XYZ file of C-alpha atoms in Angstrom:
572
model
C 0.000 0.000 0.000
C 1.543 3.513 -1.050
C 1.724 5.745 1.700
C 1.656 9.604 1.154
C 1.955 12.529 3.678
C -0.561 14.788 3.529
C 0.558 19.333 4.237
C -1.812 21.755 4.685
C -1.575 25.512 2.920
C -2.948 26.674 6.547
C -3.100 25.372 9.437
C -6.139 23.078 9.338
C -7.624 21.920 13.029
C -7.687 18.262 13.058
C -8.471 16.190 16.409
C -5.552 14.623 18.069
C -6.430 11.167 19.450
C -5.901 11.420 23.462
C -5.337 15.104 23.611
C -8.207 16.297 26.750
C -8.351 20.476 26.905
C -7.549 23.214 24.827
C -8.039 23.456 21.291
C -5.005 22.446 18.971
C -3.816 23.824 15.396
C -1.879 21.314 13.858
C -0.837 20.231 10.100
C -2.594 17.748 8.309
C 0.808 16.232 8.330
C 0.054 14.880 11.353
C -2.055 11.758 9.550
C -0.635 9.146 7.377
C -3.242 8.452 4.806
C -3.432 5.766 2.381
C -4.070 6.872 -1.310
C -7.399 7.587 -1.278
C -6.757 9.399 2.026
C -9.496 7.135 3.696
C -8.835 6.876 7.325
C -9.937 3.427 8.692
C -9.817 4.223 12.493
C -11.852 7.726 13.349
C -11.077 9.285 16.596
C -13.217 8.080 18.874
C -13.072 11.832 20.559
C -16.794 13.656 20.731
C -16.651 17.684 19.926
C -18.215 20.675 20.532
C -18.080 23.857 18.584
C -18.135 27.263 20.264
C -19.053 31.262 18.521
C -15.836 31.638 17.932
C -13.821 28.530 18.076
C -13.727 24.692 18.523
C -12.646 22.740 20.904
C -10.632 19.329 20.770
C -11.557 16.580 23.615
C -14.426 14.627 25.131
C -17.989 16.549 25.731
C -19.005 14.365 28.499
C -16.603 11.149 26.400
C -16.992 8.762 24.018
C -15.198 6.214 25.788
C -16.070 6.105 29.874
C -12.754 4.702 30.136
C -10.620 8.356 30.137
C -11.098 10.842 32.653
C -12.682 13.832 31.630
C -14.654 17.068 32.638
C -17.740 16.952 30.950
C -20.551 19.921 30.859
C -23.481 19.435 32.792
C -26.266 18.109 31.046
C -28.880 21.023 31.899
C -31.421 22.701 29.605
C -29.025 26.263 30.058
C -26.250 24.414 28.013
C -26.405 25.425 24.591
C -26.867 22.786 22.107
C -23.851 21.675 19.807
C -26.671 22.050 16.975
C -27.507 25.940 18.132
C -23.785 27.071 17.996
C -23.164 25.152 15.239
C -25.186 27.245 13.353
C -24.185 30.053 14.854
C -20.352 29.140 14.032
C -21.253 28.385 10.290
C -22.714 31.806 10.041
C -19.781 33.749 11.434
C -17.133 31.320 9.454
C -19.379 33.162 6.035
C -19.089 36.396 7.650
C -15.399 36.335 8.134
C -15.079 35.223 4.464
C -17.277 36.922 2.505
C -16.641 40.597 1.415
C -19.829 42.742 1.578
C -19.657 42.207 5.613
C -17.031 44.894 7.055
C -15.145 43.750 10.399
C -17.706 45.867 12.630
C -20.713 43.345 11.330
C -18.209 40.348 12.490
C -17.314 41.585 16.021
C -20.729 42.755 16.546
C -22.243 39.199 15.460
C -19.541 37.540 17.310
C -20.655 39.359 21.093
C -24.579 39.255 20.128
C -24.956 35.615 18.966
C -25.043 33.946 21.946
C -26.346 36.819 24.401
C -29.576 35.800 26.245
C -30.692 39.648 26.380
C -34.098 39.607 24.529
C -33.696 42.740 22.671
C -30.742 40.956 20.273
C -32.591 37.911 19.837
C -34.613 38.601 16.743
C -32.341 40.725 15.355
C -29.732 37.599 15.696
C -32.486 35.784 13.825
C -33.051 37.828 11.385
C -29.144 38.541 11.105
C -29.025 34.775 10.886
C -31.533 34.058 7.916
C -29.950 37.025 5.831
C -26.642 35.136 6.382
C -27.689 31.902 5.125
C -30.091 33.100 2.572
C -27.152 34.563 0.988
C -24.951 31.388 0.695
C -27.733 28.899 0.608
C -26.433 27.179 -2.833
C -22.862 26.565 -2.224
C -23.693 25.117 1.219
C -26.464 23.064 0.131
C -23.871 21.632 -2.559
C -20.901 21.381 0.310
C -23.950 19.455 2.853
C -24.458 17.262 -0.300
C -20.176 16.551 -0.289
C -20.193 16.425 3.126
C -22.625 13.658 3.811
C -21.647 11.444 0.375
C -17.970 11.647 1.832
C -18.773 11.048 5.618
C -20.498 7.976 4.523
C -17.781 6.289 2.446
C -15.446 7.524 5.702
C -13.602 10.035 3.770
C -12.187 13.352 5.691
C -10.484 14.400 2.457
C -11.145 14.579 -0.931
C -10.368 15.592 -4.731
C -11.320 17.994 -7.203
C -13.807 15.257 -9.213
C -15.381 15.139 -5.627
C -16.213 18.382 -5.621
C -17.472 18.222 -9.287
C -20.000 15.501 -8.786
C -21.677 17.499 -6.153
C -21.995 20.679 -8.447
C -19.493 22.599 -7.162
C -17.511 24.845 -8.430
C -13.259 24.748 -7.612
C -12.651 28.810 -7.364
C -16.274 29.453 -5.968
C -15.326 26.832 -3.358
C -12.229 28.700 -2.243
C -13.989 31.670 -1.052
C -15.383 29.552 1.741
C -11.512 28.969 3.406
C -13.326 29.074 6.730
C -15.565 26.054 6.084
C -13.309 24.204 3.166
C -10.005 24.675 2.714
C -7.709 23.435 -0.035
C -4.438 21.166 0.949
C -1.909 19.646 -0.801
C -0.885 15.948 -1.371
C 2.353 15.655 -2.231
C 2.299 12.669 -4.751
C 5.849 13.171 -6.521
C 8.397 15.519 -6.673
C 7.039 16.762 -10.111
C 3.924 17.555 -9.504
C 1.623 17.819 -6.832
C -2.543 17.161 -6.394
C -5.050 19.356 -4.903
C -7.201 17.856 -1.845
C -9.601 18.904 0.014
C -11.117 18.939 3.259
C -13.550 20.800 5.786
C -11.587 22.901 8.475
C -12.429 20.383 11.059
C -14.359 17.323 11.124
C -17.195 18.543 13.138
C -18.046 20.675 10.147
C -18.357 17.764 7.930
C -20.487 15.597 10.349
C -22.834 18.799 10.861
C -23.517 20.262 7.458
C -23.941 15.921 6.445
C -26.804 15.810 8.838
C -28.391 19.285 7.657
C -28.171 17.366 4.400
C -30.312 14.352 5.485
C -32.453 16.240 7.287
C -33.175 18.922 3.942
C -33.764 15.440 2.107
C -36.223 14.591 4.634
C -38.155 17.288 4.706
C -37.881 17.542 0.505
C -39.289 13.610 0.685
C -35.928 12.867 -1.195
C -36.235 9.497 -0.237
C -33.697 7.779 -2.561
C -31.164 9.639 -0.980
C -32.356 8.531 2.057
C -32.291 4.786 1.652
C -29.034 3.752 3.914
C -30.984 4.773 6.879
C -34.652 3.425 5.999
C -35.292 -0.012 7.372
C -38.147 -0.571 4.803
C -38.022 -0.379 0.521
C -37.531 3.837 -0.254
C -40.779 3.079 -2.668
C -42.796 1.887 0.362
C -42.539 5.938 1.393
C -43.888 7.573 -1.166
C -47.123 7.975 -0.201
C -47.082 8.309 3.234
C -46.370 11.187 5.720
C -44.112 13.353 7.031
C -43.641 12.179 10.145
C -44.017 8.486 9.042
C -40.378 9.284 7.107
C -38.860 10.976 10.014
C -39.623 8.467 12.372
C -38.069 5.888 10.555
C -35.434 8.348 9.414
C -33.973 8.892 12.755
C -34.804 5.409 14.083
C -32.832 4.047 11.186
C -29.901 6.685 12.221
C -29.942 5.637 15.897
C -29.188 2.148 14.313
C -26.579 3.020 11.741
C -24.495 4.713 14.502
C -24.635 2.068 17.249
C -23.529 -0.299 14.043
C -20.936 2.115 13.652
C -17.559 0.297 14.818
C -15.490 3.362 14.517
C -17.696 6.142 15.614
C -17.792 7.992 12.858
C -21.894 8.656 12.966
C -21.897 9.597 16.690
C -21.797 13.343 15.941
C -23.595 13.394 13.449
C -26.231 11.519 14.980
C -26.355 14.014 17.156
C -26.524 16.982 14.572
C -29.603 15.568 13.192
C -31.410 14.996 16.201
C -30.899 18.665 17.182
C -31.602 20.352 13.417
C -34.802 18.511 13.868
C -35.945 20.367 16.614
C -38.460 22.847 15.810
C -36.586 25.632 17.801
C -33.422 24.613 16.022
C -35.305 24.579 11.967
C -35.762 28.244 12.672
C -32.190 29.459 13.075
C -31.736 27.469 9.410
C -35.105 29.267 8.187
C -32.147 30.672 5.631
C -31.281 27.441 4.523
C -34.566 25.267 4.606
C -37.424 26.423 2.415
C -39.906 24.876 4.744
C -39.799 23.531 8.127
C -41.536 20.688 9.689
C -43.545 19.177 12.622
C -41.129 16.794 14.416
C -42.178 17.173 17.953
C -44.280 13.533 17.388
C -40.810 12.379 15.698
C -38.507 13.534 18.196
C -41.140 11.902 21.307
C -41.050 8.699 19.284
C -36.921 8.790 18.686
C -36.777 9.847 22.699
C -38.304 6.296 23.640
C -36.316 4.831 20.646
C -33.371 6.041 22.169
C -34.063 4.732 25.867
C -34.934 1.744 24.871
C -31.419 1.281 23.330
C -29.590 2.206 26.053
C -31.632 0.238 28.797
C -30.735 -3.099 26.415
C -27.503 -5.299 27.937
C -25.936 -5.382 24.378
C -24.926 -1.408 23.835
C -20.904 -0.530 24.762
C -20.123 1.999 26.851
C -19.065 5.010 24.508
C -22.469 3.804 22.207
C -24.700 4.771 25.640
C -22.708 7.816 26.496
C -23.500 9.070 22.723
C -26.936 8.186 22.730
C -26.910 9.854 26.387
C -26.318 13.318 24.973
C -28.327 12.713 22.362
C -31.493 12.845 24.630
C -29.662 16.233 26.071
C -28.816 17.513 22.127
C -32.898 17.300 22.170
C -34.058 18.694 25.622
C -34.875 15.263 27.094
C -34.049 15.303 30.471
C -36.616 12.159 31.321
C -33.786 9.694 31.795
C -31.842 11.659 33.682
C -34.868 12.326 36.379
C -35.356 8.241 36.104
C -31.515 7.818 37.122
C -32.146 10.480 39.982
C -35.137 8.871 41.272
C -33.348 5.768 41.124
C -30.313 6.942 42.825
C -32.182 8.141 45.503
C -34.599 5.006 46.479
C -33.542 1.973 47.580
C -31.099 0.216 44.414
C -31.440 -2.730 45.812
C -34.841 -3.642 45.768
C -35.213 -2.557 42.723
C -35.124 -4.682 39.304
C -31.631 -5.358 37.948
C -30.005 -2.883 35.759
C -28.537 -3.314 32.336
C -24.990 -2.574 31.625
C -26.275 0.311 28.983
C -28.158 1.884 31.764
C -24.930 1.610 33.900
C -22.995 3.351 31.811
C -25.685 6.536 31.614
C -25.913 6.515 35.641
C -21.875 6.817 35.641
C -21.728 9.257 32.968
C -24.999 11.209 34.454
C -22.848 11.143 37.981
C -19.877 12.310 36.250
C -21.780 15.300 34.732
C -23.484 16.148 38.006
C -22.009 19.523 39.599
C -22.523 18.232 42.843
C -19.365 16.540 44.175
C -20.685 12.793 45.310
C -19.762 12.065 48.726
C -19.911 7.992 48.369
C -20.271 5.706 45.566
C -20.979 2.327 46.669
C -21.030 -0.577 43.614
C -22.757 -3.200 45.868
C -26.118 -0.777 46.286
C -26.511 -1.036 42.621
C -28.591 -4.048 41.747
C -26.262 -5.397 38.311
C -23.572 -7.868 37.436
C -20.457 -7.953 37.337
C -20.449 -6.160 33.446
C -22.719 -3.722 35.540
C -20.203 -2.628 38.161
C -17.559 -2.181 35.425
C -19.694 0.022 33.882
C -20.220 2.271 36.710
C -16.262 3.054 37.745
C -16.270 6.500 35.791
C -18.385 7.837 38.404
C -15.202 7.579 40.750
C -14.267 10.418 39.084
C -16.637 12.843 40.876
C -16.858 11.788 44.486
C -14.887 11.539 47.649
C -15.503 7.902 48.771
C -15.236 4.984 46.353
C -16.609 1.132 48.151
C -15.832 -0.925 44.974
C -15.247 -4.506 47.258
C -16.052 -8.071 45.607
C -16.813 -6.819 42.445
C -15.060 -8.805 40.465
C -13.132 -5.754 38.965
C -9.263 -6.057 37.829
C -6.109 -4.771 35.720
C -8.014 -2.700 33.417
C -10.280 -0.990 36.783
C -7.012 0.003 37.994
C -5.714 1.344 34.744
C -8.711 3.644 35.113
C -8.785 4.754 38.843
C -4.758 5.073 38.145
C -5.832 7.878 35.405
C -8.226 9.545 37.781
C -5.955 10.167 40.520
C -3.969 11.535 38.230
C -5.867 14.539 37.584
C -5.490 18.242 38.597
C -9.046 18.316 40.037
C -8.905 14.452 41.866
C -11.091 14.535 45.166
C -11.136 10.972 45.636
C -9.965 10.717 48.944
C -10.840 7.005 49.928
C -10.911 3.869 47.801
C -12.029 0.587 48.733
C -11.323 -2.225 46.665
C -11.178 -4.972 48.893
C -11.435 -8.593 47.916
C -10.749 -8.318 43.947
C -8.081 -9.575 42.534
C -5.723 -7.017 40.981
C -2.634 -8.759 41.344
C 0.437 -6.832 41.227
C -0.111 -5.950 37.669
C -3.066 -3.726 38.707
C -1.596 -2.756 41.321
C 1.218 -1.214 39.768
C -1.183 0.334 37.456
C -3.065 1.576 40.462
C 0.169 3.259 42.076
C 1.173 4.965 38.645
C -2.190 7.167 39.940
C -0.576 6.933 43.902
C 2.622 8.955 43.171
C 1.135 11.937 41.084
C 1.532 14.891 43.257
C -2.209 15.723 42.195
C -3.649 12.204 44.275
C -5.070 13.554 47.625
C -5.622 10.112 48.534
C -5.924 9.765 52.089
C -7.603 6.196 52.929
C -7.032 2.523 50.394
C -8.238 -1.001 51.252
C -6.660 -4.105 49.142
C -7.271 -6.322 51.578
C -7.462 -9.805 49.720
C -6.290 -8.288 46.400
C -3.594 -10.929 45.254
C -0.810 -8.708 46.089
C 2.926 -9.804 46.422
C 5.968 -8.134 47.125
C 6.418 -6.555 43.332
C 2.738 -4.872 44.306
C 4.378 -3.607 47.636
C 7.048 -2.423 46.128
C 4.867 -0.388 43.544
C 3.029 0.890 46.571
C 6.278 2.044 48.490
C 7.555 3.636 45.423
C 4.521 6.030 45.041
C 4.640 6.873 48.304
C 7.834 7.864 48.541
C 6.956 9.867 45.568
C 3.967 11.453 46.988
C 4.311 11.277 50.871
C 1.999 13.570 51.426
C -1.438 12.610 51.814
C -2.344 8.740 52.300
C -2.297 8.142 55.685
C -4.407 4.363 56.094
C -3.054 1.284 53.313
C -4.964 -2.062 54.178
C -2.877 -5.106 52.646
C -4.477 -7.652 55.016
C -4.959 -11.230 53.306
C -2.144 -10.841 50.914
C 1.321 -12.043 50.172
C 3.852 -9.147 51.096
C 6.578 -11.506 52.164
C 9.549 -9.887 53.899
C 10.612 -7.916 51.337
C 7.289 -6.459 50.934
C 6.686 -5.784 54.649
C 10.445 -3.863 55.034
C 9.245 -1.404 52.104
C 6.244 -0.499 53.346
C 7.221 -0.411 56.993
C 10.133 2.225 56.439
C 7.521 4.328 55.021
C 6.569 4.027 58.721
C 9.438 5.504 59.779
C 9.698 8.100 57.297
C 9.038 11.906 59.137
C 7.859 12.699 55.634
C 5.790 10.240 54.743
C 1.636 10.670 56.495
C 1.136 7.118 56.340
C 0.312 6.200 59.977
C -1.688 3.143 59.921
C -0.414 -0.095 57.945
C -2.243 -3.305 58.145
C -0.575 -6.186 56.794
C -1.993 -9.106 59.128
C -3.116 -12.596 58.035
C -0.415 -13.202 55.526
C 0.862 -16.223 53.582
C 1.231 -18.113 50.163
C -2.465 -18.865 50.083
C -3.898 -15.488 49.878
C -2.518 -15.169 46.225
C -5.330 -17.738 45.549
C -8.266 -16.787 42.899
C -11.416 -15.017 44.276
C -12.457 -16.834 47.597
C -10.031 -19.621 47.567
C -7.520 -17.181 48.891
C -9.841 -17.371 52.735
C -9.889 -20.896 52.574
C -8.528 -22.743 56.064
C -7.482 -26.591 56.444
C -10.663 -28.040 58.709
C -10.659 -31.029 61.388
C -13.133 -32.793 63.086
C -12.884 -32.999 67.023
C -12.334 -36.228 68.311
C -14.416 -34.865 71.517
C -17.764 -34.033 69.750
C -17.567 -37.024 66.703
C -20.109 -39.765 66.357
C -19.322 -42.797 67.538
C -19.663 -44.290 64.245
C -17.364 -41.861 63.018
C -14.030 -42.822 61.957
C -11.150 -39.792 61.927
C -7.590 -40.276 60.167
C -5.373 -38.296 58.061
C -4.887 -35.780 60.699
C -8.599 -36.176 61.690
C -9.141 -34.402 57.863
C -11.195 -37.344 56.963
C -14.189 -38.739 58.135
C -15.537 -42.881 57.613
C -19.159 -43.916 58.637
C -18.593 -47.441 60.209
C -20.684 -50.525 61.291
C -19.062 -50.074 64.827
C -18.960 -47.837 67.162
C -15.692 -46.436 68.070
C -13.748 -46.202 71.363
C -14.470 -42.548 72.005
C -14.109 -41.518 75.627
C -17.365 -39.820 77.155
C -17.712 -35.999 76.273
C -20.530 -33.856 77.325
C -20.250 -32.142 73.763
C -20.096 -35.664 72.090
C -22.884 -35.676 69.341
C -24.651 -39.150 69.344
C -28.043 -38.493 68.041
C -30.870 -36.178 66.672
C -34.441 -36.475 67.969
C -37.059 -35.599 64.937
């Protein structure tokens, strides 16, 4: 397979996989693409555009398995959909001419004011703005969503072409599509294109779809129908957006890369009513959805309540419901969270993973999370570490949890806002792999850890000496470590016990009591205990050998002396 480098004429924002924060400018450079330039593997980062800028990392996260800072899920959180729109119409201010620099600041402070007075006028501002490049982005929706389906980010001139658009009409429009260069041979070079960021793409695709919807385009429609595009001609509307956006919600959670996830959510939020009239410049007739968008709400619970759905698939569908106003699930999870879990009926792993993320979102700092008060299994409780990430007191015991629970909690107490500040993890076997995983967290100067439990957690002396390590790193906080039913050995005990003596180090309480070789047993056999029979309280027909380990029924009664305790009968 040829591989090419792909350089950008400007600085193009691209999404960096991993990067958590601030926006970044970087080349295209910074992909290898194969000659087609189709990438297989899509970041599996979610985005959110701002007025006047976008930034790179997870919005709430696609994968529950990073830390993150998400928004709150609350109705005062602006849509991605409403400053999408808002972004696309100051990215055509900024380019085209007849709009002097005072029309661009002004727009720029007054889009997303809440003062009444500026909100028609935005409106109106709004429609004039689209009105006046509704053609060219119709045709760049029509690229957009063509290319987002065959998982293309970039694309060539012939691209363009078959969408009706026009090379040096295109290039006016730098701040939506901008031209790059793909360096094929040192003699000559091809033009490529691509949209300024991916988010751009994904959003003017699903204005596309939707615009096809509402034109009953349905041939253009037909990945996402579930039933023959013929079978729609003559019925309604909403019978076509019901399906349409069912059919979406299915596409995406069939989606093993994640490319659909934002623009799933795009196209739940144009079809909102509210949301069709800041495109009134665009669309050349609205429609009724709130029947479609009631029916795609249950569609949409129902999907994430099912045991099937991976974690970063519920978080997406999650903020769907908040892309469209729907808080119902989240009251459900609060009701829930505040009865009694468990007498309630068992919860899927999908609805696991919303509680966790809906936890994580809260801006109220948890004081305990405790796994074993959530009725689930063991897929369940996996599901629900992220919420670690927002509360003081973690009780994860005999969950069944392991390496990659550690890799996890190791991440959170890594970061500049951790207030965990006890963790229980009793009786699950981390071994020293996840232990050492754990402590990689332990020695970050940003851990405020003050209290941890691995009692019964398979831990040797490598684990200890992970443990001692970190805190001679970070000596400053952790003042309780519970090691009880493990394997230490010496060596493990003489690390950990200087950090006894250390005037630095706050450690002050150490537990390291019923050790030996059989605690680094699997899951209960680690408590077991060698059991006898007393001679003084055996049947007589009992006969004890081995070490009075194993019991005979016999004919005869043995030569027992007389015991007070001696069992020789049961009355019925």
């Amino acid at each position: 397979m040829e591989v090419v480098r792909v350089y950008a004429a400007q600085p193009v924002l691209v999404p960096i996989p991993g990067t958590v924060g601030a926006a970044q400018s970087v080349p295209c450079a910074f992909y290898q693409a194969c000659p087609r330039v189709t990438f297989q593997a899509w970041p599996d980062t979610l985005y959110q555009a701002y007025p006047c800028g976008y930034t790179v990392g997870p919005v709430g996260s696609a994968s529950a398995d990073l830390p993150c800072t998400p928004r709150p899920a609350t109705e005062s959180v602006l849509s991605s959909t409403v400053l999408f729109v808002k972004s696309l119409a100051l990215s055509i201010l900024k380019q085209k001419y007849p709009f002097k620099q005072a029309t661009v600041n002004d727009m720029q402070c007054n889009l997303h004011t809440k003062n009444a007075k500026y909100k028609e006028k935005n409106e109106r501002d709004l429609k004039t703005l689209l009105e006046f490049s509704r053609t060219l982005i119709l045709k760049l929706a029509e690229l957009a969503f063509k290319q987002l389906m065959k998982g293309n980010v970039l694309f060539y001139e012939e691209d363009l072409r078959e969408c009706g658009i026009d090379v040096t009409e295109a290039s006016v429009y730098s701040g939506i599509c901008t031209e790059i260069f793909r360096e094929e041979s040192v003699l000559y070079q091809t033009k490529v294109y691509c949209f300024v960021h991916l988010s751009f793409q994904e959003f003017l695709a699903a204005f596309y779809v939707f615009q096809c919807c509402v034109n009953k385009d349905i041939e253009s429609l037909q990945f996402f129908m579930p039933q023959h595009w013929g079978w729609y001609r003559n019925r309604s509307e909403n019978v076509l957006l019901e399906d349409l956006l069912e059919g979406a919600v299915d596409k995406a959670l069939k989606s093993q890369n994640g490319h659909l996830d934002l623009f799933l959510r795009f196209l739940l939020g144009i079809t909102l009513e509210t949301n069709q009239r800041l495109l009134q410049g665009l669309l050349i007739q609205s429609q009724n959805s709130s029947k479609s968008i009631n029916k795609a709400v249950q569609y949409i619970k129902k999907q994430i309540k099912t045991e099937s759905i991976l974690t970063e698939k519920s978080n997406n569908l999650f903020l769907c419901l908040t892309e469209i106003h729907d808080q119902s699930l989240s009251r459900e999870i609060q009701q829930y969270l505040q009865s009694d879990k468990e007498s309630q009926s068992k919860l899927s792993p999908g609805l696991c993973s919303a509680i966790a993320f809906l936890m994580q979102m809260s801006e109220e700092v948890l004081d305990e999370v405790d796994l074993k008060k959530f009725n689930t299994s063991e897929e369940g409780y996996r599901r629900l570490i992220p919420a670690v990430y927002n509360c003081r007191k973690a009780l994860l015991p005999i969950c069944n949890l392991g390496e990659k629970t550690c890799e996890i909690l190791g991440s959170s107490l890594q970061l500049t806002n951790s207030i965990l500040r006890e963790l229980d993890l009793t009786n699950n076997d981390l071994h020293d792999s996840g232990v050492t995983l754990l402590s990689a967290g332990l020695k970050s100067s940003h851990c405020k850890l003050e209290i941890l439990r691995l009692s019964g957690c398979l831990v040797t002396g490598e684990g200890c000496s992970s443990l001692a390590s970190a805190l001679s790193l970070n000596p400053s906080h952790l003042k309780e470590l519970d090691l009880t039913y493990n394997h230490p050995g010496d060596s493990g005990m003489k690390l950990l016990s200087a950090r006894l003596e250390d005037p630095l180090c706050k450690l002050d309480t150490l537990k390291m009591e019923h050790a030996g070789m059989i605690r680094i047993k699997a899951g209960f056999k680690k408590n077991a205990c060698v059991l006898t029979l007393d001679p003084n309280t055996a049947h007589p027909h009992l006969h004890l050998s081995e070490g009075n380990r194993k019991v005979t029924w016999m004919e005869e009664q043995q030569s027992y002396p007389d015991h007070s305790e001696r069992f020789d009968g049961c009355e019925q």
